[in-house]
Coordinates of C-alpha atoms (C1' of nucleotides) in Angstrom, one line a residue:
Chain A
X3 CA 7.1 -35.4 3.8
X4 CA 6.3 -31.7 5.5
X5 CA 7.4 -31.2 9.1
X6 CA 5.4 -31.6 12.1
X7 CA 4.0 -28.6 13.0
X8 CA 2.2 -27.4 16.8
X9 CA -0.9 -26.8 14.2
X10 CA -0.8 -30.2 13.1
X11 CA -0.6 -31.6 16.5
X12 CA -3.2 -29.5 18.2
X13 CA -5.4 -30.6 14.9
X14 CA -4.9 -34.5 15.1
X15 CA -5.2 -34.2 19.4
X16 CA -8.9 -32.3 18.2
X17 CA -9.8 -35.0 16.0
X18 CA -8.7 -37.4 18.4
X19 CA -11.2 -36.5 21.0
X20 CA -14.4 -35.9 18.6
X21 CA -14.2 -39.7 17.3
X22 CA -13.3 -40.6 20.9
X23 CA -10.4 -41.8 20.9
X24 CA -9.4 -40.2 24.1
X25 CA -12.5 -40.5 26.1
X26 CA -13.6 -37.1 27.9
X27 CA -12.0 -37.4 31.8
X28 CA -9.1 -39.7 30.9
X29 CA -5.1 -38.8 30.3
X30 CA -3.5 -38.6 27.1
X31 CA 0.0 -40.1 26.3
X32 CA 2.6 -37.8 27.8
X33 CA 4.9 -35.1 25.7
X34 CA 7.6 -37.2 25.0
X35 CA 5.2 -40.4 24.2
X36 CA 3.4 -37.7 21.4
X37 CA 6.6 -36.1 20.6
X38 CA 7.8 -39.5 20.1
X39 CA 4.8 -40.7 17.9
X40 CA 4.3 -37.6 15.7
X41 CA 7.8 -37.1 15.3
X42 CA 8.5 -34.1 16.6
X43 CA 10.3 -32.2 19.5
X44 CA 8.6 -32.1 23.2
X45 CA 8.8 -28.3 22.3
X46 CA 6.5 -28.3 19.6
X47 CA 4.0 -30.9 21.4
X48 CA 4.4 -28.6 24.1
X49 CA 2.7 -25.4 22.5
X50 CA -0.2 -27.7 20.8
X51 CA -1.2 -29.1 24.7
X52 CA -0.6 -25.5 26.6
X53 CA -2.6 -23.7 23.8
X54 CA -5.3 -26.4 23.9
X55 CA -5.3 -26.1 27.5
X56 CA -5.7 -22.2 27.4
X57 CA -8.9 -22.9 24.8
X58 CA -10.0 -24.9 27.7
X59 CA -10.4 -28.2 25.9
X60 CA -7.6 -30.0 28.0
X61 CA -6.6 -30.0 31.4
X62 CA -3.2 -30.2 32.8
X63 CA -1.2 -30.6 36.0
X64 CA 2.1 -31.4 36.7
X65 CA 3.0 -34.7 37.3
X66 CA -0.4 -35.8 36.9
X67 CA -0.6 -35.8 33.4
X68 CA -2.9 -34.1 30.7
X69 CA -6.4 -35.0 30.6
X70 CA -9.4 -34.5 28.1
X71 CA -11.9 -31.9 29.9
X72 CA -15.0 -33.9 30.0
X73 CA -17.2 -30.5 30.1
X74 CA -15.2 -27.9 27.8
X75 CA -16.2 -24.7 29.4
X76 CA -15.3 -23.2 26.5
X77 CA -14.7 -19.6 27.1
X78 CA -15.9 -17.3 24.3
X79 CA -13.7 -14.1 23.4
X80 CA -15.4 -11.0 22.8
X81 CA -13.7 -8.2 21.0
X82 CA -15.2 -5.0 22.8
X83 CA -14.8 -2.5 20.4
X84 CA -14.6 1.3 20.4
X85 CA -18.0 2.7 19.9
X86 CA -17.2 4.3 16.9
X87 CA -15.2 1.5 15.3
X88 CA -18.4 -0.8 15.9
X89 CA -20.7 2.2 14.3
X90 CA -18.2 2.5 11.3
X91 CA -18.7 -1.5 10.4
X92 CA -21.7 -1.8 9.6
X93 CA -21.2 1.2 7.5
X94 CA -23.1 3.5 9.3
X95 CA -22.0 7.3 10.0
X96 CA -20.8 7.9 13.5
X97 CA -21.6 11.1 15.3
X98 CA -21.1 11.9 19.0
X99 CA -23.4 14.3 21.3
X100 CA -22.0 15.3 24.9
X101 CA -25.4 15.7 26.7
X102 CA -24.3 16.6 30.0
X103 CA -20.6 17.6 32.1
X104 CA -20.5 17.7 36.2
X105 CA -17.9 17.8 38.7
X106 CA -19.6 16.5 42.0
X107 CA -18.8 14.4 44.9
X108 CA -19.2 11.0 44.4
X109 CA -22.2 9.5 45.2
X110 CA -23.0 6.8 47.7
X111 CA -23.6 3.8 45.4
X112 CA -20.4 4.6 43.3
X113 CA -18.6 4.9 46.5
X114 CA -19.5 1.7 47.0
X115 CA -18.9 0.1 43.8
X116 CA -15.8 1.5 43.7
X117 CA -14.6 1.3 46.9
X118 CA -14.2 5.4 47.2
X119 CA -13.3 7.5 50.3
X120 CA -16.4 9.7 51.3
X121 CA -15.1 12.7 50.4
X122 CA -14.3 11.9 46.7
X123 CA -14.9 13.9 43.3
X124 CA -15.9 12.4 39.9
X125 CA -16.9 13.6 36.9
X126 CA -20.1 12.5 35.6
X127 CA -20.9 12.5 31.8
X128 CA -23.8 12.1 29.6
X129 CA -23.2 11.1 26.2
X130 CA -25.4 10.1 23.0
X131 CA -23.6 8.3 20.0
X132 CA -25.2 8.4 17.0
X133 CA -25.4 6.1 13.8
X134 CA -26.5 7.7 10.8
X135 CA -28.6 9.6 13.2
X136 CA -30.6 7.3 15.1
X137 CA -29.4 6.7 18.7
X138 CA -26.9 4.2 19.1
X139 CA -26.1 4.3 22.7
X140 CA -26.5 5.9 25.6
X141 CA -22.9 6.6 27.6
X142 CA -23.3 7.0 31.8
X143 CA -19.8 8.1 32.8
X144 CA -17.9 8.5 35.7
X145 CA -14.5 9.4 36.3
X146 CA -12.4 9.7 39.2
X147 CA -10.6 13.0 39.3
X148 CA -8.2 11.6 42.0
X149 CA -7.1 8.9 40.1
X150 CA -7.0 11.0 36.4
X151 CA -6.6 14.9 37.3
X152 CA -6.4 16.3 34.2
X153 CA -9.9 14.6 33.0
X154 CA -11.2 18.1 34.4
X155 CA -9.1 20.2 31.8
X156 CA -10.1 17.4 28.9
X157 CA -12.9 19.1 25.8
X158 CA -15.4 16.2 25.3
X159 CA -17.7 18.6 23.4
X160 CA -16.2 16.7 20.4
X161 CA -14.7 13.2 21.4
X162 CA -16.1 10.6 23.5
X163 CA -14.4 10.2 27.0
X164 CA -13.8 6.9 26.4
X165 CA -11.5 7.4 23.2
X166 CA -10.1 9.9 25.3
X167 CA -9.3 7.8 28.4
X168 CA -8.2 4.7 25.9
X169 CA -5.4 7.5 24.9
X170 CA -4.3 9.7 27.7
X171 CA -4.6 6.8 30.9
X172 CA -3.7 3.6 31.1
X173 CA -5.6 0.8 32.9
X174 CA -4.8 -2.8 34.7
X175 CA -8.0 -4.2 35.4
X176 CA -11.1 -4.5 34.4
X177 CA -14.8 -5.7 35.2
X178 CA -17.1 -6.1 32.3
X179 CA -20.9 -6.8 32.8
X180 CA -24.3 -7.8 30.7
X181 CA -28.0 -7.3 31.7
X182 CA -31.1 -6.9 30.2
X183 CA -33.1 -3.7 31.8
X184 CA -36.2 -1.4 31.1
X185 CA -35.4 2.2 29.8
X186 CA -36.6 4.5 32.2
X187 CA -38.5 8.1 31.1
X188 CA -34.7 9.5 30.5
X189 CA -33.7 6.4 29.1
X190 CA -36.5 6.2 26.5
X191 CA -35.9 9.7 25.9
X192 CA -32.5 9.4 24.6
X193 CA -32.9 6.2 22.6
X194 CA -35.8 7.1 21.2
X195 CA -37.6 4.5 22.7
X196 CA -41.1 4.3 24.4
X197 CA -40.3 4.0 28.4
X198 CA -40.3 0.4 29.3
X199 CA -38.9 -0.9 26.2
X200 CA -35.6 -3.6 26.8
X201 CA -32.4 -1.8 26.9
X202 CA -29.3 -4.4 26.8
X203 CA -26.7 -2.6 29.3
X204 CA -23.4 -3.1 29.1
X205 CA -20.9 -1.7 32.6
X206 CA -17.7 -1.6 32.7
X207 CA -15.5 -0.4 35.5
X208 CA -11.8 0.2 35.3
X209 CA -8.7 0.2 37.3
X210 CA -5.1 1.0 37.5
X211 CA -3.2 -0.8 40.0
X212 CA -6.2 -0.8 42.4
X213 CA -7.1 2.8 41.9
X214 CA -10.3 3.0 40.3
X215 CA -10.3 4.9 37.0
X216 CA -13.6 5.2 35.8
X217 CA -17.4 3.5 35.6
X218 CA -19.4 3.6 32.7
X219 CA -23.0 2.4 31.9
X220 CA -23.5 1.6 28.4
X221 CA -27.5 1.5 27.0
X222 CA -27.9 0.2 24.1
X223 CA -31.6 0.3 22.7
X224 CA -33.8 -1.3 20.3
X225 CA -32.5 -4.7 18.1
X226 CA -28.7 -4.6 19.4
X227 CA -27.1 -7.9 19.6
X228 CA -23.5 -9.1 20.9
X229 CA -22.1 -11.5 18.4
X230 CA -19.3 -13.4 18.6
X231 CA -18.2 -17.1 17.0
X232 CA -15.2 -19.0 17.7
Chain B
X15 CA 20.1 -12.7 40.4
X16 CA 17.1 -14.2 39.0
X17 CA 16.7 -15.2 35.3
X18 CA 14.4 -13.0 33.1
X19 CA 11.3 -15.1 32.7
X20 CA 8.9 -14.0 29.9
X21 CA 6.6 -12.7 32.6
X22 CA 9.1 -10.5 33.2
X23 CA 9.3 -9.2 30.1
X24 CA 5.5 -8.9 29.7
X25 CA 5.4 -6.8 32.7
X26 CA 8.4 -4.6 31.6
X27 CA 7.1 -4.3 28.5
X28 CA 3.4 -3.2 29.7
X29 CA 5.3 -0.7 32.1
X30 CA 6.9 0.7 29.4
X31 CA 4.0 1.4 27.0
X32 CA 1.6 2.3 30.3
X33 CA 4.2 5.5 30.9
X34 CA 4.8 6.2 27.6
X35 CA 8.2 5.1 27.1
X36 CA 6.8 3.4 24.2
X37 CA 4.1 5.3 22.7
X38 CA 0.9 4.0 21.3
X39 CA 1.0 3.4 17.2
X40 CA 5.2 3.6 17.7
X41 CA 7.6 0.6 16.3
X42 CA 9.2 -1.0 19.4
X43 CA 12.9 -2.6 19.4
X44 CA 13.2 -6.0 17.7
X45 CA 13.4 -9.2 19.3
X46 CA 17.0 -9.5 19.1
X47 CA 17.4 -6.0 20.6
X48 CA 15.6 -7.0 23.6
X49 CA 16.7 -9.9 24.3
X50 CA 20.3 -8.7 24.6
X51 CA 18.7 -6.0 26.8
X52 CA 16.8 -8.0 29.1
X53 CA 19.5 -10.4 29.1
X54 CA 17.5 -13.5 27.8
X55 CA 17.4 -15.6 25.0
X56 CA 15.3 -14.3 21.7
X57 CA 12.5 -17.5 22.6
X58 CA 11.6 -16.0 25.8
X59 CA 11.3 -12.4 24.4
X60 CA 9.0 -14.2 21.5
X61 CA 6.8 -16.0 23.8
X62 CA 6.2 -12.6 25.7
X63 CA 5.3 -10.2 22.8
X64 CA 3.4 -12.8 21.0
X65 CA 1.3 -13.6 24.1
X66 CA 0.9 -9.6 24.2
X67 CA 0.0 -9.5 20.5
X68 CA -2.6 -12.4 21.6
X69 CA -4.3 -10.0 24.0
X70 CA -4.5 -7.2 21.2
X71 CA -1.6 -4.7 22.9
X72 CA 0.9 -5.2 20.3
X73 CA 0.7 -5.5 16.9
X74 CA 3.1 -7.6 14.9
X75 CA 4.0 -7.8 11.2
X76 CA 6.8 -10.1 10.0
X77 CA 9.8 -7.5 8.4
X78 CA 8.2 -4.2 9.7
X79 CA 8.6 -4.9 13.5
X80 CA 6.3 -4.6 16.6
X81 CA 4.1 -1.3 17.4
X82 CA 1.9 -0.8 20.2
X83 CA -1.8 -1.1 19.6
X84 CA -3.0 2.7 19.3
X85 CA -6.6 1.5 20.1
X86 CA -5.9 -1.7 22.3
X87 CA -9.3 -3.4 21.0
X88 CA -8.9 -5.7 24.2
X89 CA -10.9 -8.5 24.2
X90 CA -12.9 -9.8 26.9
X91 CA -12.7 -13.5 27.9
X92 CA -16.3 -15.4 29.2
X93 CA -16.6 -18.2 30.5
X94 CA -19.8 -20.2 29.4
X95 CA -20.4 -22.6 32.1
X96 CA -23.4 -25.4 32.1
X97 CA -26.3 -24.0 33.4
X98 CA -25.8 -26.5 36.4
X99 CA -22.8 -25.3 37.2
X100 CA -23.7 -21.9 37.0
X101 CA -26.5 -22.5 39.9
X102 CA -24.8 -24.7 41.9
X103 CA -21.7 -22.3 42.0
X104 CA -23.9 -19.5 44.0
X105 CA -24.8 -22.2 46.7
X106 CA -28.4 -22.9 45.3
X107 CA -29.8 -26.2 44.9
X108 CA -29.9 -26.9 40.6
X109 CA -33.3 -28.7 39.4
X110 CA -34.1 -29.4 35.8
X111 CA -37.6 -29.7 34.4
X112 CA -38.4 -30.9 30.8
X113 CA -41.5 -29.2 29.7
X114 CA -42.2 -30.6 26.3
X115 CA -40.4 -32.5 23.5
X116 CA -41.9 -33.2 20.1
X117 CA -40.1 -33.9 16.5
X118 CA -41.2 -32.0 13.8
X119 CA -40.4 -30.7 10.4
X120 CA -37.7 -27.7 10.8
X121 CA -39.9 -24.1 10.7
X122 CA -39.1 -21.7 8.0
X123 CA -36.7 -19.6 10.9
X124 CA -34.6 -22.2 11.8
X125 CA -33.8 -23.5 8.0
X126 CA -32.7 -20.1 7.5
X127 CA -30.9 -19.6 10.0
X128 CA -28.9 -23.3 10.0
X129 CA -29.3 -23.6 6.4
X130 CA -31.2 -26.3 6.6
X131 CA -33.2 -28.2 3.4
X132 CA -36.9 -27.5 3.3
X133 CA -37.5 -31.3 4.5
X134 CA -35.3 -31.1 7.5
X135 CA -36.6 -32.8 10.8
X136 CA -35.8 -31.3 14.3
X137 CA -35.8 -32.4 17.5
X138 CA -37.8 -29.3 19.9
X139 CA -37.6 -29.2 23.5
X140 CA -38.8 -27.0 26.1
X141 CA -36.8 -26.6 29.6
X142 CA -36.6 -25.3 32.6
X143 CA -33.8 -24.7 34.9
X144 CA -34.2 -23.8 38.7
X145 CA -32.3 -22.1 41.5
X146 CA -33.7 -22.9 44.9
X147 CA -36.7 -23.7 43.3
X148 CA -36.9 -20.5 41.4
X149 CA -37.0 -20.0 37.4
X150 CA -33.4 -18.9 36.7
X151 CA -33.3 -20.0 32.7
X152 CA -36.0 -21.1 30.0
X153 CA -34.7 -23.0 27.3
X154 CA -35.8 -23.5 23.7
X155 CA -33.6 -25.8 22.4
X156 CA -33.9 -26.9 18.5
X157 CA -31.2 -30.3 17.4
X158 CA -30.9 -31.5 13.8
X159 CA -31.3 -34.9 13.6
X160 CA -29.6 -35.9 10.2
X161 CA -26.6 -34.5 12.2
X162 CA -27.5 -36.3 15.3
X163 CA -29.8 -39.4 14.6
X164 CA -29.2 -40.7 18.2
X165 CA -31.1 -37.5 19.7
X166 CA -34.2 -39.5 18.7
X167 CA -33.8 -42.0 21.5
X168 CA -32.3 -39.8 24.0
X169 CA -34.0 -39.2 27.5
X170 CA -34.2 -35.6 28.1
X171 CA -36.5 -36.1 31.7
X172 CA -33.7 -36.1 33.9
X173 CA -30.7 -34.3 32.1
X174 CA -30.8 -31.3 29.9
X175 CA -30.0 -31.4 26.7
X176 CA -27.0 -29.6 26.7
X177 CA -25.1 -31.7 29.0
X178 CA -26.5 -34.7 26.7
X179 CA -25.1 -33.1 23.9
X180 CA -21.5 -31.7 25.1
X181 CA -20.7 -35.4 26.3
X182 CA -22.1 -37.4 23.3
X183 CA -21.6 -34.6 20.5
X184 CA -18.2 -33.1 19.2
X185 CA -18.8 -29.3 17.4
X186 CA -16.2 -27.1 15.4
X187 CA -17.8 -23.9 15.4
X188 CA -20.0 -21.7 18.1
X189 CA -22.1 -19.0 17.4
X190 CA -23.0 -17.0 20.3
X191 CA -25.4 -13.5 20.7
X192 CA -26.4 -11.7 23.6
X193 CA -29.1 -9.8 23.6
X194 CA -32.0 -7.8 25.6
X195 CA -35.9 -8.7 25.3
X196 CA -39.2 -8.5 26.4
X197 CA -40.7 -11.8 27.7
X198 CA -44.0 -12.6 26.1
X199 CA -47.0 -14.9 27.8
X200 CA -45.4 -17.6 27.3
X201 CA -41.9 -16.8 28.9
X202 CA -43.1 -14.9 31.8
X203 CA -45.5 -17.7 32.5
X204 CA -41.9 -20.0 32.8
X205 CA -39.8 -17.3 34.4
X206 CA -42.2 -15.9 36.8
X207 CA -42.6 -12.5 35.4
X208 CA -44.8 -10.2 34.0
X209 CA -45.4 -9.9 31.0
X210 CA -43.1 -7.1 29.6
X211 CA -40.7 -7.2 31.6
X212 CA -36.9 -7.5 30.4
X213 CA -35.1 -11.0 30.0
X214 CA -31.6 -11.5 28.8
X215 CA -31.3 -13.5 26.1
X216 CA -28.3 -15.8 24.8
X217 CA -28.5 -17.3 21.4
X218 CA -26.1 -20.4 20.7
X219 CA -26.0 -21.7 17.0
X220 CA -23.1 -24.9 17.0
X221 CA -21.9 -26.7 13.9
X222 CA -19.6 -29.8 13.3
X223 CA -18.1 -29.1 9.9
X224 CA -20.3 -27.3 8.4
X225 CA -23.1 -29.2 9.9
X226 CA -25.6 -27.6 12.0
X227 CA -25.9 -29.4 15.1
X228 CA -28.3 -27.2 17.5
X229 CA -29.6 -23.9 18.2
X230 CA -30.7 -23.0 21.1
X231 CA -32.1 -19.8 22.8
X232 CA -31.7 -19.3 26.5
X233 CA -33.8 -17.1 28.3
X234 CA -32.7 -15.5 31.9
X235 CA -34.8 -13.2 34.0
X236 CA -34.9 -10.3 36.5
X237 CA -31.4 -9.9 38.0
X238 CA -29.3 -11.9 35.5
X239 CA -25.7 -10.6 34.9
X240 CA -23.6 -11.9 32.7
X241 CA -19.9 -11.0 33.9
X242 CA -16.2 -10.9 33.3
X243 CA -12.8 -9.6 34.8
X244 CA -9.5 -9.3 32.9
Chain C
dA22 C1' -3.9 -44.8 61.4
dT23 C1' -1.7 -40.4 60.7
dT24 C1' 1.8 -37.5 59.7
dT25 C1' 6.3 -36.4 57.7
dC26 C1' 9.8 -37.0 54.3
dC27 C1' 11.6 -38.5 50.0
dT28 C1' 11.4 -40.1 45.3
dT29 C1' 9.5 -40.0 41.0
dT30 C1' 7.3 -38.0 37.1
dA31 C1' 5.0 -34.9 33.8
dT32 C1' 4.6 -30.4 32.9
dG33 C1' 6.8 -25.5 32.8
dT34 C1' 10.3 -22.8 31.1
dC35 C1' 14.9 -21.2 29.2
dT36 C1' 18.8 -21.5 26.0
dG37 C1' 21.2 -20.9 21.7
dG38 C1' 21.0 -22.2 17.5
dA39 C1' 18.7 -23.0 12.9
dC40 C1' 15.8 -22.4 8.9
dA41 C1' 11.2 -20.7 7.0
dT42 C1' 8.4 -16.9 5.6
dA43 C1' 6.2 -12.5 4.8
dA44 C1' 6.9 -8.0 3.8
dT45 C1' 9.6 -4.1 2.9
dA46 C1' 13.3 -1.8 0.5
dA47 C1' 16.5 -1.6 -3.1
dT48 C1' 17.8 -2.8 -7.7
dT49 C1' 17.3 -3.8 -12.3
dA50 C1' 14.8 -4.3 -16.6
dT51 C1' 11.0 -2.5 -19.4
Chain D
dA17 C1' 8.1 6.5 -14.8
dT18 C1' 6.7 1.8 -14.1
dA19 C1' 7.0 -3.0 -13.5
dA20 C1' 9.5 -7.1 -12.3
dT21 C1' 13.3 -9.0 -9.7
dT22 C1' 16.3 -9.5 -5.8
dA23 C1' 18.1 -8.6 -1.4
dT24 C1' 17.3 -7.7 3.4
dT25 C1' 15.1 -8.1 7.7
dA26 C1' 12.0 -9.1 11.7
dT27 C1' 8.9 -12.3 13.0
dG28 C1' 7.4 -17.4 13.0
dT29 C1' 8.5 -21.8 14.1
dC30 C1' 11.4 -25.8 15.1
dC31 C1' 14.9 -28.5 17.6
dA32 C1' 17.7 -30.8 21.3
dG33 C1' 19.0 -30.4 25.6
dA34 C1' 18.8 -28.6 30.3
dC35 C1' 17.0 -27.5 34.8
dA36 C1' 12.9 -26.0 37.7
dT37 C1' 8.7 -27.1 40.0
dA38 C1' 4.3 -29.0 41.4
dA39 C1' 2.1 -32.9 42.8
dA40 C1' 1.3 -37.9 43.3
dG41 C1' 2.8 -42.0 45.6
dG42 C1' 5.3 -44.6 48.5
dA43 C1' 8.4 -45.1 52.6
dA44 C1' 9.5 -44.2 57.1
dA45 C1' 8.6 -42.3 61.6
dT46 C1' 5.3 -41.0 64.9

DNA sequence: ATTTCCTTTATGTCTGGACATAATAATTAT
DNA sequence: ATAATTATTATGTCCAGACATAAAGGAAAT
């Protein structure tokens, strides 16, 4: 007879709720009642329920009690890779383009997104990656020099600012968005795509303890997808 | 003096590889180490760097040690709500509408894509879902019936066929895609567009062991952000 | 009836110890 | 030199027991 493991637990609690046994919006038997029945510690029972919890298929609360989460807004993880890396999977050759480099004050509607004094300087960076040639996406960077000094000393001719800021500064915080949008004339020009066409848009804005570190605007064109299965 | 929790650790730990005391792709001291210097037992040191390993900042290999993730391939957490909850959370009134239901031999696309025998049946619905009385998601829903006979004599008029199916069916396995599109006729006739113009799509595939349950593709229009913070 | 205080209870976390296991490093046999 | 075997080591997991803590429920005071 093997041991009880949390595995085995957090497997028989699973089965237990798909054939109903423990009705979506009710309580489950407490730890030491479980502990007690699959013989094994409250430790073990423990880490089965808290990880189940963290998937989002159970609910718990002190005192209360554990219940079965009768809508399990199951929360999907995505793994949001380094440009590169995701080019080099599919087997593809990466290559990287810088398009365009300029310090400037920052604008108005960066400002505002990222909550900037009005007298602030960013870098702003085009960039074109490349799989086997045919545009991949379309990079939109911003940087803020008060926050990251030396980005203004930093070569992107040949690496991507964001491999470079995964390196050289660390970050706390992050906001990650998805839309569907049009490409505009520039847009289309870089992706290779007729103006108008659906670009999915991915932005992602960055922080360190509060300080904003950088804003970028992703474009990807033509057929991409974001998988993910869990 | 307070005890060391393992969010303590966490955060000393972070703090260390954010300044560099620990550099990226670098072995860091074992567990045993650490817990003598943090003053804790080896459990709570454990919890910590496993719970970091779990967010892709360390890496950890049984015998060689624990390094810190070079490329910290973070990944991003969403939450997939029910479209219900996801209108009702903005403060707009939710309203479902079933537009049309039939049952019908499974299309060449969909066998594919749930592997499906060539004399499959499949239940197809049409839906909308409102905001304020506004479009705000179009979805084609496609369920197996040899995996869910009782589909057959559900009601769809009043309740989508999600919610239907997250309370009366279990699933294993979720596959999810995002994706940016063009609405045709059809769609921009539901969502109020033009023809042309962008819609984000989501694509979710869900099996229970191996069976295919449902597919479904979920169609959002102008504005439509899909978002996350970690 | 409403508020305040206290008790109870289930989860949350820590400890210190133990054995299991995977992977490396060292050793021995071919 | 190369392959097979054996130690060594850091992580993985388990246990039993302890105390902390949030929150529900009831009791007492207003």
């Amino acid at each position: 007879m093997e041991k009880t493991t949390f595995r085995d637990v957090k497997q028989t609690v699973l089965t237990r709720i798909r054939d109903k046994t423990w009705a979506p919006d009710t309580f489950i038997p407490n730890e030491v009642a479980l502990a007690a029945e699959f013989g094994c510690s409250r430790s073990t029972v423990n880490r089965a329920m808290r990880e189940l919890a963290e998937e989002g298929i159970l609910d718990r609360k002190r005192k209360a009690g554990t219940r079965v989460n009768a809508t399990p807004v199951r929360n999907a993880k995505f793994v949001i890779p380094l440009v590169r890396d995701e080019v080099e999977a599919t087997g593809a050759a990466y290559r990287y383009a810088l398009v365009s480099r300029e310090v400037l004050p920052a604008p108005p509607w960066l400002r505002a997104r990222l909550s900037l004094g009005d007298k602030s300087r960013v870098l702003h960076l085009n960039c074109l990656h490349f799989a086997n040639n045919a545009p991949f996406q379309f990079e939109d960077r911003w940087i803020n020099i008060a926050t990251v000094p030396m980005v203004e000393q930093a070569d992107f001719s040949a690496r991507g600012p964001n491999e470079w800021l995964l390196s050289q500064v660390p970050f706390t915080d992050v906001e990650l968005s998805f839309s569907a949008n049009t490409a505009d004339a520039q847009l289309a020009d870089f992706l290779a795509l007729s103006p108008g066409e659906p670009v999915f848009t991915a932005e992602r804005t960055t922080w360190l303890n509060d300080n904003p570190v950088t804003f970028a605007r992703l474009s990807f064109g033509r057929g991409y997808r974001m998988t993910t299965r869990y």
